[in-house]
Amino acid sequence: MTIPLSILDLSPISEGSDVATALRNTIDLAQHAEQWGYKRYWIAEHHFVAVASSSPAVLIGQIAAATERIRVGAGAVQLGHTTAASVVEGFGMLDAFYPGRIDLGVGRSGQRRREAAKKPTDEPKPKRELPTEWRDIGGVVVPPPFDMRTIITDQLRAQMSILQQPEAVSPDFGDQVDDILAMLHGCYRVKDFDLHAVPGERTSLTPLVFGSSKGQSAQVAGANGLPFVASYHITPATALDAVDAYRSAFTPSTTLLEPYVVVSADVVVADDTETAQHLASTYGHWVYSIRKGGGAVPYPDPDTAEPLTDEQAEVVKDRTATQFVGDPDQVAEKLETLQRVTGADELVITSVTHRHADRLRSHELIAKRWGI
């Protein structure tokens, strides 16, 4: 039995293009995705970079209005930048317009980066040694983890500083999820007062928790009996560990009696392998800009970009080696392996190319090959 396939979109801005075009492309891809049989269409949240999906709730409303059946949601709202009340009320409004079609994905990415981006103190910190070996787990490539400490720059600190009000403090991620659940269920209290999220309360919304490791996100999702989304496409080194940790922590709830796992993958599919490899040849440039350039640049044109140097290629090797690139059969085989090894109940793919037509073709080819 073929498991569902969904899409995660960043509304990427291509080199030489603009925001309006990227957003129109997102609407166009979502409409095609519905025709091709994808289950969900998720929008990622990013700020101050060359992607247009900075406000998921706003874009979700536009996508839902332009489609009829496909589920539309956030992959994911960064709770470190907002409040539980704002999330519940905003997505409650979307659910009122499009009942049964809205997915509320939440993640602690903003909180995690904010913690990491704090100005370093003079106090010495214990040196953390990261594994260096590459592994193959049942055919799934698991690289050593990338050291995220190397991307914390003064520019990133400046960006993070204006995503919250001055002196604001992000609550613990687990506490925020508890608050969201309480508001959705109509049992939220502050001191001796009942507070009711309008809209939001008693909707059909079920949070999906996004995570990248066996840490807090996996534990929170499991403990609350919520669906869990593991980001193999961003953190291939730790995504499989995250799935295991979620299953170990899982407690049945009114939402789920058994764990529900979604795993992400980055893919580029074309009619032949050579074309797919060419289209994907600037993916490394894009990831390098994120890790060393302060944020994602407009997606480079593979027809004109110079190859990465050996030193640059090494910085992004974990991501380029785990991107699924090829013809439909090759990519489907890799997705099937990822599903088998993780036991995923659903896969979500992201596919970025310089030209929108190539991105459409990539999603169309794998949808037809997958049989959705």
GROMACS .gro file of C-alpha atoms in nm, residues 20-237:
model
  218
   20ALA     CA    1   0.531   3.841  -0.612
   21THR     CA    2   0.643   3.581  -0.864
   22ALA     CA    3   0.745   3.339  -0.589
   23LEU     CA    4   0.404   3.370  -0.423
   24ARG     CA    5   0.220   3.322  -0.751
   25ASN     CA    6   0.433   3.015  -0.813
   26THR     CA    7   0.335   2.877  -0.474
   27ILE     CA    8  -0.035   2.915  -0.553
   28ASP     CA    9   0.019   2.752  -0.892
   29LEU     CA   10   0.208   2.457  -0.744
   30ALA     CA   11  -0.057   2.409  -0.476
   31GLN     CA   12  -0.331   2.394  -0.737
   32HIS     CA   13  -0.136   2.139  -0.937
   33ALA     CA   14  -0.055   1.942  -0.620
   34GLU     CA   15  -0.427   1.906  -0.553
   35GLN     CA   16  -0.481   1.773  -0.906
   36TRP     CA   17  -0.189   1.529  -0.872
   37GLY     CA   18  -0.321   1.377  -0.549
   38TYR     CA   19  -0.091   1.516  -0.278
   39LYS     CA   20  -0.243   1.496   0.070
   40ARG     CA   21  -0.114   1.821   0.220
   41TYR     CA   22   0.054   2.144   0.117
   42TRP     CA   23   0.263   2.299   0.393
   43ILE     CA   24   0.435   2.637   0.408
   44ALA     CA   25   0.760   2.684   0.599
   45GLU     CA   26   0.831   2.993   0.812
   46HIS     CA   27   1.154   3.183   0.736
   47HIS     CA   28   1.257   3.544   0.789
   48PHE     CA   29   1.498   3.793   0.626
   49VAL     CA   30   1.604   3.555   0.348
   50ALA     CA   31   1.516   3.501  -0.016
   51VAL     CA   32   1.202   3.299   0.046
   52ALA     CA   33   0.854   3.450   0.056
   53SER     CA   34   0.691   3.234   0.325
   54SER     CA   35   0.756   3.461   0.623
   55SER     CA   36   0.392   3.462   0.740
   56PRO     CA   37   0.248   3.110   0.708
   57ALA     CA   38  -0.106   3.192   0.827
   58VAL     CA   39  -0.147   3.467   0.567
   59LEU     CA   40  -0.020   3.247   0.285
   60ILE     CA   41  -0.221   2.945   0.402
   61GLY     CA   42  -0.540   3.147   0.365
   62GLN     CA   43  -0.449   3.240   0.008
   63ILE     CA   44  -0.364   2.880  -0.083
   64ALA     CA   45  -0.679   2.740   0.076
   65ALA     CA   46  -0.888   2.996  -0.113
   66ALA     CA   47  -0.727   2.891  -0.442
   67THR     CA   48  -0.781   2.517  -0.385
   68GLU     CA   49  -1.076   2.298  -0.290
   69ARG     CA   50  -0.974   1.976  -0.116
   70ILE     CA   51  -0.606   1.956  -0.030
   71ARG     CA   52  -0.511   2.012   0.335
   72VAL     CA   53  -0.307   2.331   0.381
   73GLY     CA   54  -0.089   2.417   0.677
   74ALA     CA   55   0.228   2.539   0.842
   75GLY     CA   56   0.547   2.341   0.842
   76ALA     CA   57   0.596   2.490   1.094
   77VAL     CA   58   0.504   2.797   1.299
   78GLN     CA   59   0.814   2.890   1.499
   79LEU     CA   60   0.675   2.922   1.851
   80GLY     CA   61   0.980   3.112   1.973
   81HIS     CA   62   0.857   3.414   1.775
   82THR     CA   63   0.494   3.424   1.884
   83THR     CA   64   0.242   3.335   2.154
   84ALA     CA   65   0.015   3.036   2.195
   85ALA     CA   66  -0.291   3.263   2.188
   86SER     CA   67  -0.188   3.424   1.858
   87VAL     CA   68  -0.133   3.083   1.699
   88VAL     CA   69  -0.466   2.937   1.818
   89GLU     CA   70  -0.669   3.242   1.721
   90GLY     CA   71  -0.502   3.280   1.380
   91PHE     CA   72  -0.536   2.915   1.283
   92GLY     CA   73  -0.882   2.902   1.441
   93MET     CA   74  -0.986   3.174   1.199
   94LEU     CA   75  -0.843   2.976   0.907
   95ASP     CA   76  -1.027   2.666   1.027
   96ALA     CA   77  -1.353   2.864   1.041
   97PHE     CA   78  -1.308   2.960   0.674
   98TYR     CA   79  -1.185   2.616   0.563
   99PRO     CA   80  -1.309   2.359   0.818
  100GLY     CA   81  -1.123   2.029   0.821
  101ARG     CA   82  -0.852   2.147   0.581
  102ILE     CA   83  -0.606   2.334   0.802
  103ASP     CA   84  -0.292   2.180   0.955
  104LEU     CA   85  -0.130   2.350   1.254
  105GLY     CA   86   0.236   2.256   1.252
  106VAL     CA   87   0.451   2.389   1.537
  107GLY     CA   88   0.824   2.384   1.597
  108ARG     CA   89   1.077   2.522   1.841
  109SER     CA   90   1.319   2.637   1.571
  110GLY     CA   91   1.284   3.004   1.659
  111GLN     CA   92   1.328   2.926   2.028
  112ARG     CA   93   1.630   2.705   1.965
  113ARG     CA   94   1.802   2.963   1.746
  114ARG     CA   95   1.727   3.238   1.995
  115GLU     CA   96   1.892   3.036   2.271
  116ALA     CA   97   2.195   2.967   2.052
  117ALA     CA   98   2.219   3.327   1.934
  118LYS     CA   99   2.262   3.476   2.280
  119LYS     CA  100   2.581   3.677   2.308
  120PRO     CA  101   2.861   3.452   2.426
  121THR     CA  102   2.991   3.507   2.778
  122ASP     CA  103   3.344   3.485   2.904
  123GLU     CA  104   3.263   3.166   3.088
  124PRO     CA  105   3.422   2.865   2.919
  125LYS     CA  106   3.177   2.612   2.787
  126PRO     CA  107   3.249   2.242   2.774
  127LYS     CA  108   3.366   2.142   2.428
  128ARG     CA  109   3.114   1.921   2.256
  129GLU     CA  110   3.263   1.668   2.019
  130LEU     CA  111   3.037   1.574   1.730
  131PRO     CA  112   3.045   1.234   1.560
  132THR     CA  113   3.239   1.230   1.235
  133GLU     CA  114   3.149   0.897   1.079
  134TRP     CA  115   2.905   0.844   0.793
  135ARG     CA  116   2.656   0.560   0.839
  136ASP     CA  117   2.426   0.357   0.620
  137ILE     CA  118   2.111   0.243   0.799
  138GLY     CA  119   1.917   0.003   0.582
  139GLY     CA  120   2.007   0.200   0.271
  140VAL     CA  121   1.942   0.545   0.422
  141VAL     CA  122   2.248   0.770   0.434
  142VAL     CA  123   2.308   0.918   0.780
  143PRO     CA  124   2.590   1.175   0.778
  144PRO     CA  125   2.765   1.318   1.081
  145PRO     CA  126   2.579   1.616   1.229
  146PHE     CA  127   2.659   1.966   1.109
  147ASP     CA  128   2.785   2.194   1.385
  148MET     CA  129   2.512   2.460   1.400
  149ARG     CA  130   2.728   2.672   1.630
  150THR     CA  131   2.932   2.775   1.326
  151ILE     CA  132   2.643   2.972   1.173
  152ILE     CA  133   2.568   3.191   1.477
  153THR     CA  134   2.688   3.531   1.355
  154ASP     CA  135   2.627   3.892   1.459
  155GLN     CA  136   2.402   3.921   1.152
  156LEU     CA  137   2.187   3.632   1.274
  157ARG     CA  138   2.170   3.786   1.621
  158ALA     CA  139   2.051   4.112   1.464
  159GLN     CA  140   1.779   3.930   1.272
  160MET     CA  141   1.663   3.738   1.577
  161SER     CA  142   1.655   4.053   1.789
  162ILE     CA  143   1.359   4.204   1.601
  163LEU     CA  144   1.137   3.896   1.575
  164GLN     CA  145   1.012   3.959   1.929
  165GLN     CA  146   0.918   4.263   2.133
  166PRO     CA  147   1.206   4.409   2.337
  167GLU     CA  148   1.270   4.219   2.660
  168ALA     CA  149   1.023   3.945   2.561
  169VAL     CA  150   1.105   3.596   2.685
  170SER     CA  151   0.999   3.284   2.495
  171PRO     CA  152   0.820   3.033   2.717
  172ASP     CA  153   0.937   2.675   2.724
  173PHE     CA  154   0.831   2.493   2.407
  174GLY     CA  155   0.654   2.219   2.601
  175ASP     CA  156   0.461   2.479   2.800
  176GLN     CA  157   0.356   2.653   2.478
  177VAL     CA  158   0.226   2.327   2.332
  178ASP     CA  159   0.037   2.261   2.656
  179ASP     CA  160  -0.119   2.608   2.631
  180ILE     CA  161  -0.218   2.552   2.266
  181LEU     CA  162  -0.384   2.222   2.352
  182ALA     CA  163  -0.566   2.374   2.650
  183MET     CA  164  -0.696   2.663   2.438
  184LEU     CA  165  -0.811   2.428   2.162
  185HIS     CA  166  -0.989   2.207   2.416
  186GLY     CA  167  -1.154   2.499   2.596
  187CYS     CA  168  -0.987   2.443   2.933
  188TYR     CA  169  -0.725   2.719   2.945
  189ARG     CA  170  -0.687   2.905   3.275
  190VAL     CA  171  -0.464   3.186   3.397
  191LYS     CA  172  -0.464   3.211   3.775
  192ASP     CA  173  -0.834   3.184   3.863
  193PHE     CA  174  -0.969   3.293   3.528
  194ASP     CA  175  -1.101   3.089   3.236
  195LEU     CA  176  -0.984   3.226   2.902
  196HIS     CA  177  -1.140   3.125   2.573
  197ALA     CA  178  -0.965   3.159   2.237
  198VAL     CA  179  -1.214   3.302   1.986
  199PRO     CA  180  -1.179   3.184   1.719
  200GLY     CA  181  -0.987   2.864   1.791
  201GLU     CA  182  -1.160   2.688   2.077
  202ARG     CA  183  -1.331   2.358   1.994
  203THR     CA  184  -1.207   2.354   1.635
  204SER     CA  185  -1.087   2.043   1.455
  205LEU     CA  186  -0.724   2.161   1.473
  206THR     CA  187  -0.466   1.907   1.586
  207PRO     CA  188  -0.108   2.030   1.632
  208LEU     CA  189   0.165   1.844   1.447
  209VAL     CA  190   0.504   1.878   1.616
  210PHE     CA  191   0.809   1.924   1.396
  211GLY     CA  192   1.147   1.807   1.523
  212SER     CA  193   1.501   1.738   1.415
  213SER     CA  194   1.653   1.533   1.697
  214LYS     CA  195   1.570   1.307   1.991
  215GLY     CA  196   1.538   1.614   2.211
  216GLN     CA  197   1.244   1.815   2.340
  217SER     CA  198   1.025   1.827   2.029
  218ALA     CA  199   1.015   1.448   1.992
  219GLN     CA  200   0.950   1.410   2.365
  220VAL     CA  201   0.670   1.668   2.368
  221ALA     CA  202   0.500   1.515   2.064
  222GLY     CA  203   0.518   1.168   2.212
  223ALA     CA  204   0.407   1.263   2.561
  224ASN     CA  205   0.102   1.446   2.425
  225GLY     CA  206   0.008   1.178   2.174
  226LEU     CA  207   0.046   1.416   1.878
  227PRO     CA  208   0.168   1.350   1.522
  228PHE     CA  209   0.542   1.404   1.471
  229VAL     CA  210   0.729   1.532   1.164
  230ALA     CA  211   1.099   1.445   1.142
  231SER     CA  212   1.311   1.667   0.916
  232TYR     CA  213   1.543   1.434   0.727
  233HIS     CA  214   1.575   1.702   0.459
  234ILE     CA  215   1.732   1.951   0.703
  235THR     CA  216   1.891   1.731   0.970
  236PRO     CA  217   1.963   1.393   0.810
  237ALA     CA  218   2.214   1.315   1.085
   0.00000   0.00000   0.00000
